[in-house]
mmCIF file of C-alpha atoms in Angstrom:
data_model
loop_
_atom_site.group_PDB
_atom_site.id
_atom_site.type_symbol
_atom_site.label_atom_id
_atom_site.label_comp_id
_atom_site.label_asym_id
_atom_site.label_seq_id
_atom_site.Cartn_x
_atom_site.Cartn_y
_atom_site.Cartn_z
ATOM 1 C CA UNK U 23 105.073 111.267 93.198
ATOM 2 C CA UNK U 24 104.311 108.248 95.475
ATOM 3 C CA UNK U 25 101.037 106.650 93.811
ATOM 4 C CA UNK U 26 102.694 104.119 91.570
ATOM 5 C CA UNK U 27 105.610 103.131 93.262
ATOM 6 C CA UNK U 28 104.352 103.319 97.148
ATOM 7 C CA UNK U 29 100.531 103.696 97.130
ATOM 8 C CA UNK U 30 98.954 101.292 94.505
ATOM 9 C CA UNK U 31 101.135 97.951 95.446
ATOM 10 C CA UNK U 32 101.024 98.374 98.976
ATOM 11 C CA UNK U 33 98.386 101.296 99.789
ATOM 12 C CA UNK U 34 95.467 100.416 97.683
ATOM 13 C CA UNK U 35 93.545 99.091 100.535
ATOM 14 C CA UNK U 36 93.617 102.193 102.647
ATOM 15 C CA UNK U 37 91.184 104.434 100.339
ATOM 16 C CA UNK U 38 91.923 107.463 102.036
ATOM 17 C CA UNK U 39 95.480 107.169 100.882
ATOM 18 C CA UNK U 40 94.985 107.199 97.618
ATOM 19 C CA UNK U 41 92.675 109.876 97.573
ATOM 20 C CA UNK U 42 94.892 111.619 99.103
ATOM 21 C CA UNK U 43 97.632 111.700 97.140
ATOM 22 C CA UNK U 44 95.371 112.439 94.076
ATOM 23 C CA UNK U 45 93.598 114.770 95.757
ATOM 24 C CA UNK U 46 97.485 116.670 95.985
ATOM 25 C CA UNK U 47 98.114 116.257 92.550
ATOM 26 C CA UNK U 48 95.048 117.765 91.176
ATOM 27 C CA UNK U 49 95.607 120.816 93.708
ATOM 28 C CA UNK U 50 99.449 121.550 92.297
ATOM 29 C CA UNK U 51 99.527 119.940 88.810
ATOM 30 C CA UNK U 52 102.063 122.707 87.934
ATOM 31 C CA UNK U 53 104.600 119.730 86.956
ATOM 32 C CA UNK U 54 104.663 119.327 82.929
ATOM 33 C CA UNK U 55 106.358 116.143 81.849
ATOM 34 C CA UNK U 56 108.123 115.778 78.975
ATOM 35 C CA UNK U 57 105.293 115.420 76.140
ATOM 36 C CA UNK U 58 103.347 118.162 78.289
ATOM 37 C CA UNK U 59 102.201 114.908 79.592
ATOM 38 C CA UNK U 60 100.432 116.378 83.414
ATOM 39 C CA UNK U 61 101.158 114.768 85.979
ATOM 40 C CA UNK U 62 97.584 114.054 87.260
ATOM 41 C CA UNK U 63 97.177 111.349 83.830
ATOM 42 C CA UNK U 64 100.264 109.293 85.241
ATOM 43 C CA UNK U 65 98.226 109.289 88.684
ATOM 44 C CA UNK U 66 94.583 108.607 86.716
ATOM 45 C CA UNK U 67 96.802 105.759 84.688
ATOM 46 C CA UNK U 68 96.923 104.090 87.821
ATOM 47 C CA UNK U 69 93.626 104.494 90.570
ATOM 48 C CA UNK U 70 91.337 104.125 87.249
ATOM 49 C CA UNK U 71 93.001 100.984 85.940
ATOM 50 C CA UNK U 72 92.985 99.715 89.689
ATOM 51 C CA UNK U 73 89.315 100.945 89.908
ATOM 52 C CA UNK U 74 87.703 99.111 86.906
ATOM 53 C CA UNK U 75 87.540 102.485 85.025
ATOM 54 C CA UNK U 76 89.582 101.424 81.695
ATOM 55 C CA UNK U 77 88.060 103.505 79.553
ATOM 56 C CA UNK U 78 89.635 106.366 81.646
ATOM 57 C CA UNK U 79 92.629 104.295 82.367
ATOM 58 C CA UNK U 80 93.647 103.973 78.654
ATOM 59 C CA UNK U 81 93.258 107.448 77.644
ATOM 60 C CA UNK U 82 95.167 108.731 80.325
ATOM 61 C CA UNK U 83 97.695 106.021 79.484
ATOM 62 C CA UNK U 84 97.823 106.734 75.723
ATOM 63 C CA UNK U 85 98.466 110.750 76.140
ATOM 64 C CA UNK U 86 101.618 109.275 78.531
ATOM 65 C CA UNK U 87 102.568 106.960 75.966
ATOM 66 C CA UNK U 88 102.720 109.179 73.636
ATOM 67 C CA UNK U 89 105.555 110.952 75.304
ATOM 68 C CA UNK U 90 108.741 108.671 73.960
ATOM 69 C CA UNK U 91 109.951 108.798 77.100
ATOM 70 C CA UNK U 92 107.469 108.435 79.636
ATOM 71 C CA UNK U 93 106.305 105.149 77.509
ATOM 72 C CA UNK U 94 108.159 102.933 80.046
ATOM 73 C CA UNK U 95 105.408 104.090 82.588
ATOM 74 C CA UNK U 96 102.066 103.256 80.538
ATOM 75 C CA UNK U 97 103.098 100.006 78.641
ATOM 76 C CA UNK U 98 102.113 97.898 80.922
ATOM 77 C CA UNK U 99 99.008 99.501 82.118
ATOM 78 C CA UNK U 100 98.186 99.516 77.940
ATOM 79 C CA UNK U 101 99.729 95.873 78.294
ATOM 80 C CA UNK U 102 97.205 94.512 80.255
ATOM 81 C CA UNK U 103 94.429 96.310 79.007
ATOM 82 C CA UNK U 104 95.058 94.519 75.911
ATOM 83 C CA UNK U 105 95.641 91.028 76.958
ATOM 84 C CA UNK U 106 92.531 91.015 79.476
ATOM 85 C CA UNK U 107 90.205 92.840 75.868
ATOM 86 C CA UNK U 108 92.074 89.951 73.811
ATOM 87 C CA UNK U 109 93.404 92.625 71.775
ATOM 88 C CA UNK U 110 96.462 90.513 70.910
ATOM 89 C CA UNK U 111 97.870 93.110 68.241
ATOM 90 C CA UNK U 112 98.215 96.041 70.393
ATOM 91 C CA UNK U 113 100.155 93.761 73.076
ATOM 92 C CA UNK U 114 102.497 92.753 70.527
ATOM 93 C CA UNK U 115 103.317 96.087 69.233
ATOM 94 C CA UNK U 116 103.985 96.829 72.908
ATOM 95 C CA UNK U 117 106.203 93.828 73.689
ATOM 96 C CA UNK U 118 108.110 93.930 70.786
ATOM 97 C CA UNK U 119 108.970 98.042 71.246
ATOM 98 C CA UNK U 120 109.696 97.450 74.982
ATOM 99 C CA UNK U 121 111.570 94.409 74.423
ATOM 100 C CA UNK U 122 112.440 93.763 70.976
ATOM 101 C CA UNK U 123 114.622 90.077 71.634
ATOM 102 C CA UNK U 124 111.483 88.773 73.239
ATOM 103 C CA UNK U 125 112.403 86.599 76.568
ATOM 104 C CA UNK U 126 116.025 86.886 75.409
ATOM 105 C CA UNK U 127 116.158 90.694 75.975
ATOM 106 C CA UNK U 128 119.429 90.929 78.203
ATOM 107 C CA UNK U 129 118.653 92.550 81.544
ATOM 108 C CA UNK U 130 119.138 95.758 82.635
ATOM 109 C CA UNK U 131 119.180 96.365 78.448
ATOM 110 C CA UNK U 132 115.684 98.131 79.141
ATOM 111 C CA UNK U 133 113.887 100.139 82.093
ATOM 112 C CA UNK U 134 113.507 97.261 84.742
ATOM 113 C CA UNK U 135 110.403 98.178 86.265
ATOM 114 C CA UNK U 136 108.532 97.817 82.870
ATOM 115 C CA UNK U 137 110.659 95.117 80.949
ATOM 116 C CA UNK U 138 109.701 92.949 84.669
ATOM 117 C CA UNK U 139 105.640 93.613 84.728
ATOM 118 C CA UNK U 140 105.562 92.792 80.261
ATOM 119 C CA UNK U 141 107.210 89.419 81.043
ATOM 120 C CA UNK U 142 104.255 88.710 83.750
ATOM 121 C CA UNK U 143 101.681 89.643 81.254
ATOM 122 C CA UNK U 144 103.596 87.758 78.154
ATOM 123 C CA UNK U 145 102.945 84.459 80.916
ATOM 124 C CA UNK U 146 100.116 85.290 80.946
ATOM 125 C CA UNK U 147 99.500 85.894 77.555
ATOM 126 C CA UNK U 148 100.833 82.563 76.888
ATOM 127 C CA UNK U 149 98.808 80.560 79.433
ATOM 128 C CA UNK U 150 95.708 82.572 77.619
ATOM 129 C CA UNK U 151 96.980 80.837 74.350
ATOM 130 C CA UNK U 152 97.967 77.226 75.689
ATOM 131 C CA UNK U 153 101.324 77.950 74.443
ATOM 132 C CA UNK U 154 103.329 76.240 77.096
ATOM 133 C CA UNK U 155 106.477 76.500 75.514
ATOM 134 C CA UNK U 156 106.105 80.500 75.915
ATOM 135 C CA UNK U 157 105.334 80.223 79.165
ATOM 136 C CA UNK U 158 108.276 78.222 79.810
ATOM 137 C CA UNK U 159 110.114 80.680 77.997
ATOM 138 C CA UNK U 160 108.547 84.080 79.924
ATOM 139 C CA UNK U 161 109.375 82.508 83.449
ATOM 140 C CA UNK U 162 113.437 81.727 82.179
ATOM 141 C CA UNK U 163 113.460 85.933 81.551
ATOM 142 C CA UNK U 164 112.155 87.121 84.632
ATOM 143 C CA UNK U 165 113.928 84.314 86.714
ATOM 144 C CA UNK U 166 116.965 86.047 84.645
ATOM 145 C CA UNK U 167 115.851 89.549 85.691
ATOM 146 C CA UNK U 168 115.470 88.738 89.135
ATOM 147 C CA UNK U 169 118.689 87.311 89.496
ATOM 148 C CA UNK U 170 120.622 90.467 88.007
ATOM 149 C CA UNK U 171 118.343 92.971 90.238
ATOM 150 C CA UNK U 172 118.314 90.915 93.697
ATOM 151 C CA UNK U 173 115.202 92.824 94.289
ATOM 152 C CA UNK U 174 112.723 91.075 96.461
ATOM 153 C CA UNK U 175 109.572 92.645 94.416
ATOM 154 C CA UNK U 176 108.516 90.447 91.601
ATOM 155 C CA UNK U 177 109.167 87.266 93.839
ATOM 156 C CA UNK U 178 105.275 86.495 94.448
ATOM 157 C CA UNK U 179 104.557 87.415 91.080
ATOM 158 C CA UNK U 180 107.405 84.539 90.101
ATOM 159 C CA UNK U 181 106.210 82.107 91.997
ATOM 160 C CA UNK U 182 102.527 82.671 90.275
ATOM 161 C CA UNK U 183 104.118 82.329 87.071
ATOM 162 C CA UNK U 184 105.447 79.167 88.156
ATOM 163 C CA UNK U 185 102.275 78.194 88.813
ATOM 164 C CA UNK U 186 100.932 78.772 86.001
ATOM 165 C CA UNK U 187 102.809 76.113 84.551
ATOM 166 C CA UNK U 188 102.178 74.237 87.100
ATOM 167 C CA UNK U 189 98.804 74.060 86.039
ATOM 168 C CA UNK U 190 99.184 73.935 82.782
ATOM 169 C CA UNK U 191 100.655 70.223 83.270
ATOM 170 C CA UNK U 192 98.304 69.400 85.597
ATOM 171 C CA UNK U 193 100.692 69.389 88.297
ATOM 172 C CA UNK U 194 98.820 70.806 91.454
ATOM 173 C CA UNK U 195 100.598 69.644 93.804
ATOM 174 C CA UNK U 196 103.340 72.525 92.439
ATOM 175 C CA UNK U 197 100.485 75.073 92.105
ATOM 176 C CA UNK U 198 99.605 75.090 96.060
ATOM 177 C CA UNK U 199 103.463 75.071 96.825
ATOM 178 C CA UNK U 200 103.988 78.150 94.239
ATOM 179 C CA UNK U 201 100.824 79.975 95.391
ATOM 180 C CA UNK U 202 101.624 79.084 99.127
ATOM 181 C CA UNK U 203 105.210 80.637 98.576
ATOM 182 C CA UNK U 204 104.124 83.757 96.709
ATOM 183 C CA UNK U 205 101.320 84.350 99.892
ATOM 184 C CA UNK U 206 104.257 84.255 102.084
ATOM 185 C CA UNK U 207 106.325 86.665 99.733
ATOM 186 C CA UNK U 208 103.211 89.423 99.196
ATOM 187 C CA UNK U 209 102.848 89.231 103.107
ATOM 188 C CA UNK U 210 105.792 91.022 103.670
ATOM 189 C CA UNK U 211 105.864 94.032 103.432
ATOM 190 C CA UNK U 212 102.335 93.691 102.298
ATOM 191 C CA UNK U 213 101.073 94.034 98.804
ATOM 192 C CA UNK U 214 97.661 93.540 99.261
ATOM 193 C CA UNK U 215 96.628 92.867 95.666
ATOM 194 C CA UNK U 216 98.704 90.553 94.894
ATOM 195 C CA UNK U 217 97.846 88.467 98.579
ATOM 196 C CA UNK U 218 94.678 88.415 96.731
ATOM 197 C CA UNK U 219 96.118 86.961 93.516
ATOM 198 C CA UNK U 220 98.385 84.420 95.265
ATOM 199 C CA UNK U 221 95.461 83.795 97.608
ATOM 200 C CA UNK U 222 92.761 82.908 94.467
ATOM 201 C CA UNK U 223 95.624 80.439 93.124
ATOM 202 C CA UNK U 224 95.935 78.777 96.090
ATOM 203 C CA UNK U 225 91.682 78.522 96.301
ATOM 204 C CA UNK U 226 92.529 77.027 92.562
ATOM 205 C CA UNK U 227 95.047 74.413 93.998
ATOM 206 C CA UNK U 228 93.385 73.162 96.695
ATOM 207 C CA UNK U 229 89.826 72.549 94.852
ATOM 208 C CA UNK U 230 91.009 71.028 92.417
ATOM 209 C CA UNK U 231 92.821 68.864 94.536
ATOM 210 C CA UNK U 232 89.570 67.737 96.537
ATOM 211 C CA UNK U 233 89.858 70.056 99.872
ATOM 212 C CA UNK U 234 87.103 71.681 98.564
ATOM 213 C CA UNK U 235 85.875 73.442 101.929
ATOM 214 C CA UNK U 236 90.246 74.977 102.236
ATOM 215 C CA UNK U 237 89.357 76.422 98.731
ATOM 216 C CA UNK U 238 85.980 78.021 99.487
ATOM 217 C CA UNK U 239 88.121 79.586 103.036
ATOM 218 C CA UNK U 240 90.424 80.873 100.358
ATOM 219 C CA UNK U 241 88.582 81.908 97.904
ATOM 220 C CA UNK U 242 86.504 84.222 100.201
ATOM 221 C CA UNK U 243 89.439 85.721 101.794
ATOM 222 C CA UNK U 244 90.613 86.668 98.953
ATOM 223 C CA UNK U 245 87.371 88.075 97.693
ATOM 224 C CA UNK U 246 87.306 90.121 100.979
ATOM 225 C CA UNK U 247 91.030 91.624 99.725
ATOM 226 C CA UNK U 248 90.391 92.625 96.399
ATOM 227 C CA UNK U 249 87.334 94.406 97.458
ATOM 228 C CA UNK U 250 89.158 96.238 100.405
ATOM 229 C CA UNK U 251 91.437 97.190 97.423
ATOM 230 C CA UNK U 252 88.732 98.031 95.178
ATOM 231 C CA UNK U 253 89.963 95.799 92.702
ATOM 232 C CA UNK U 254 87.279 95.279 90.126
ATOM 233 C CA UNK U 255 89.708 92.588 87.796
ATOM 234 C CA UNK U 256 90.739 90.890 91.242
ATOM 235 C CA UNK U 257 86.994 90.759 92.439
ATOM 236 C CA UNK U 258 85.515 89.700 89.348
ATOM 237 C CA UNK U 259 88.141 86.800 89.023
ATOM 238 C CA UNK U 260 87.654 85.737 92.886
ATOM 239 C CA UNK U 261 84.042 85.441 92.209
ATOM 240 C CA UNK U 262 84.487 83.595 88.791
ATOM 241 C CA UNK U 263 86.792 80.824 91.459
ATOM 242 C CA UNK U 264 84.184 81.269 94.123
ATOM 243 C CA UNK U 265 81.017 79.994 92.034
ATOM 244 C CA UNK U 266 83.015 77.083 90.799
ATOM 245 C CA UNK U 267 83.946 76.247 94.014
ATOM 246 C CA UNK U 268 80.157 76.746 95.568
ATOM 247 C CA UNK U 269 79.300 75.167 92.708
ATOM 248 C CA UNK U 270 81.670 71.963 94.032
ATOM 249 C CA UNK U 271 79.991 72.524 97.489
ATOM 250 C CA UNK U 272 76.678 71.397 95.759
ATOM 251 C CA UNK U 273 75.223 74.870 95.830
ATOM 252 C CA UNK U 274 74.559 75.393 92.619
ATOM 253 C CA UNK U 275 71.688 78.472 93.014
ATOM 254 C CA UNK U 276 74.484 80.460 94.759
ATOM 255 C CA UNK U 277 77.398 79.245 92.488
ATOM 256 C CA UNK U 278 75.241 80.708 89.521
ATOM 257 C CA UNK U 279 74.321 83.965 91.043
ATOM 258 C CA UNK U 280 78.348 84.148 92.211
ATOM 259 C CA UNK U 281 79.139 83.729 88.308
ATOM 260 C CA UNK U 282 76.343 86.270 87.326
ATOM 261 C CA UNK U 283 78.036 88.606 89.619
ATOM 262 C CA UNK U 284 81.574 88.180 88.362
ATOM 263 C CA UNK U 285 80.401 87.834 84.752
ATOM 264 C CA UNK U 286 78.921 91.606 85.190
ATOM 265 C CA UNK U 287 82.088 92.884 86.261
ATOM 266 C CA UNK U 288 84.712 91.132 83.810
ATOM 267 C CA UNK U 289 82.188 91.439 80.951
ATOM 268 C CA UNK U 290 82.061 95.640 81.547
ATOM 269 C CA UNK U 291 85.932 95.831 81.725
ATOM 270 C CA UNK U 292 86.222 93.741 78.408
ATOM 271 C CA UNK U 293 88.319 90.707 79.973
ATOM 272 C CA UNK U 294 87.076 88.712 77.445
ATOM 273 C CA UNK U 295 89.866 86.926 77.725
ATOM 274 C CA UNK U 296 89.262 85.447 81.515
ATOM 275 C CA UNK U 297 86.119 84.472 80.633
ATOM 276 C CA UNK U 298 86.686 82.889 77.581
ATOM 277 C CA UNK U 299 89.765 81.054 79.290
ATOM 278 C CA UNK U 300 87.109 80.067 82.782
ATOM 279 C CA UNK U 301 84.974 78.442 80.212
ATOM 280 C CA UNK U 302 87.644 75.868 78.934
ATOM 281 C CA UNK U 303 89.497 75.397 82.297
ATOM 282 C CA UNK U 304 87.898 72.524 83.889
ATOM 283 C CA UNK U 305 87.573 68.737 82.147
ATOM 284 C CA UNK U 306 84.361 67.217 81.656
ATOM 285 C CA UNK U 307 83.661 64.383 83.861
ATOM 286 C CA UNK U 308 84.010 60.992 82.577
ATOM 287 C CA UNK U 309 80.611 60.759 82.403
ATOM 288 C CA UNK U 310 79.922 63.750 79.846
ATOM 289 C CA UNK U 311 79.905 62.650 76.061
ATOM 290 C CA UNK U 312 83.050 63.930 74.561
ATOM 291 C CA UNK U 313 82.396 66.507 71.339
ATOM 292 C CA UNK U 314 83.607 64.721 67.935
ATOM 293 C CA UNK U 315 86.841 65.655 66.968
ATOM 294 C CA UNK U 316 87.418 66.285 63.302
ATOM 295 C CA UNK U 317 89.873 63.942 61.267
ATOM 296 C CA UNK U 318 92.683 66.839 61.088
ATOM 297 C CA UNK U 319 92.170 67.560 65.217
ATOM 298 C CA UNK U 320 92.714 64.397 65.785
ATOM 299 C CA UNK U 321 96.125 64.185 63.181
ATOM 300 C CA UNK U 322 97.251 67.301 65.354
ATOM 301 C CA UNK U 323 96.458 65.570 68.453
ATOM 302 C CA UNK U 324 98.466 62.598 67.555
ATOM 303 C CA UNK U 325 101.650 65.198 66.700
ATOM 304 C CA UNK U 326 100.839 66.666 70.555
ATOM 305 C CA UNK U 327 101.121 63.586 72.337
ATOM 306 C CA UNK U 328 104.284 63.110 70.591
ATOM 307 C CA UNK U 329 105.657 66.423 72.205
ATOM 308 C CA UNK U 330 105.800 68.550 68.645
ATOM 309 C CA UNK U 331 105.876 72.313 68.551
ATOM 310 C CA UNK U 332 102.986 74.323 66.237
ATOM 311 C CA UNK U 333 106.129 74.723 64.015
ATOM 312 C CA UNK U 334 106.743 71.206 63.576
ATOM 313 C CA UNK U 335 103.665 70.276 63.239
ATOM 314 C CA UNK U 336 102.567 72.787 61.094
ATOM 315 C CA UNK U 337 105.405 71.000 58.543
ATOM 316 C CA UNK U 338 104.068 67.875 59.074
ATOM 317 C CA UNK U 339 100.614 68.433 58.028
ATOM 318 C CA UNK U 340 101.882 71.305 55.607
ATOM 319 C CA UNK U 341 99.566 74.162 56.649
ATOM 320 C CA UNK U 342 100.406 77.586 58.673
ATOM 321 C CA UNK U 343 100.774 77.450 62.024
ATOM 322 C CA UNK U 344 98.201 80.112 62.099
ATOM 323 C CA UNK U 345 95.779 76.857 60.812
ATOM 324 C CA UNK U 346 97.724 74.746 63.829
ATOM 325 C CA UNK U 347 96.686 77.481 66.333
ATOM 326 C CA UNK U 348 92.963 77.614 64.820
ATOM 327 C CA UNK U 349 92.751 73.150 65.147
ATOM 328 C CA UNK U 350 93.783 73.482 68.926
ATOM 329 C CA UNK U 351 91.737 76.503 69.802
ATOM 330 C CA UNK U 352 88.851 74.391 68.793
ATOM 331 C CA UNK U 353 90.257 71.287 69.925
ATOM 332 C CA UNK U 354 90.705 73.346 73.218
ATOM 333 C CA UNK U 355 87.321 74.385 73.320
ATOM 334 C CA UNK U 356 85.073 70.996 72.837
ATOM 335 C CA UNK U 357 87.383 69.535 75.839
ATOM 336 C CA UNK U 358 86.711 72.533 77.459
ATOM 337 C CA UNK U 359 90.427 72.743 78.498
ATOM 338 C CA UNK U 360 93.134 75.385 78.218
ATOM 339 C CA UNK U 361 96.087 73.583 77.738
ATOM 340 C CA UNK U 362 97.999 70.665 75.158
ATOM 341 C CA UNK U 363 98.936 68.655 78.724
ATOM 342 C CA UNK U 364 95.173 68.198 79.769
ATOM 343 C CA UNK U 365 93.953 68.152 75.940
ATOM 344 C CA UNK U 366 96.413 65.086 75.651
ATOM 345 C CA UNK U 367 95.229 63.697 79.022
ATOM 346 C CA UNK U 368 91.534 63.564 77.852
ATOM 347 C CA UNK U 369 92.017 62.432 74.067
ATOM 348 C CA UNK U 370 94.703 59.200 75.748
ATOM 349 C CA UNK U 371 92.276 58.740 77.988
ATOM 350 C CA UNK U 372 89.302 58.101 75.755
ATOM 351 C CA UNK U 373 91.222 56.458 73.496
ATOM 352 C CA UNK U 374 90.913 58.905 70.710
ATOM 353 C CA UNK U 375 94.549 58.878 69.975
#
């Protein structure tokens, strides 16, 4: 069955091929997999996930996941839905079940394809929470797994993970470098959805470096690829970025319309994580009044600026790590940022610490 390993990653922009594979499975769905799982459930899971029918994808994935021998197939799909829907507990359960040692899980000790995909998703999850240490740990794990395997598949994902890490530290030059690497790595052999992600990431880097016209071209290209793949999540993310590029091109009305389209898609998917992240990503201009931080939030930022971890901050202030996370989330929301580095830069520049 080639839907998962071949058609969706390499030919999802060929709807005839996708439809042909699914039709063949439906016409001869006589194979009962372990746990009486139907082969059509596996195909349905991947195709509907791509096409944005996440409810159907989740239902199919849950049926597959219920069969212990097949959990490795369904785990990434359920994990991805959980991340985007903001269900951190569900994501954590899947990660713990598949990789009990977390980033320290030894290469080869678990199913390779599932482990690599879950590691990529863990990088994304850490980015959403502003956990730079978590991003670094999972990237190191991905590097170990790819080195151990010698596989070419996964290299583009590693480059995107490194771009995420660079973004969190404000190193836009490195974001551009890594995204261009990802474009090359996903172009030969061509993996269209991955290519769209790489081009979207490049557009972000170009925009933040002030090369807005170039960013507009890359964002439009990424959007066209996402639409050719019928990938609703990537389409929504491309539109979200394109709206910001249009805003910087002083096309306010067009930017608002594009953002509305993006929000419609992402809301339908339930992708609250990306919507929340987008609200906190872009730093306010110097002319914009900065929301007032509480005394405790300023104390937290003093310790963040000193390079303290969440655990160290919690010990210093005699509070729980959860309380520290809550303070940081509040700070990020007020400052419209998504990382410790960006928050530190603003409070230092504005003389708050």
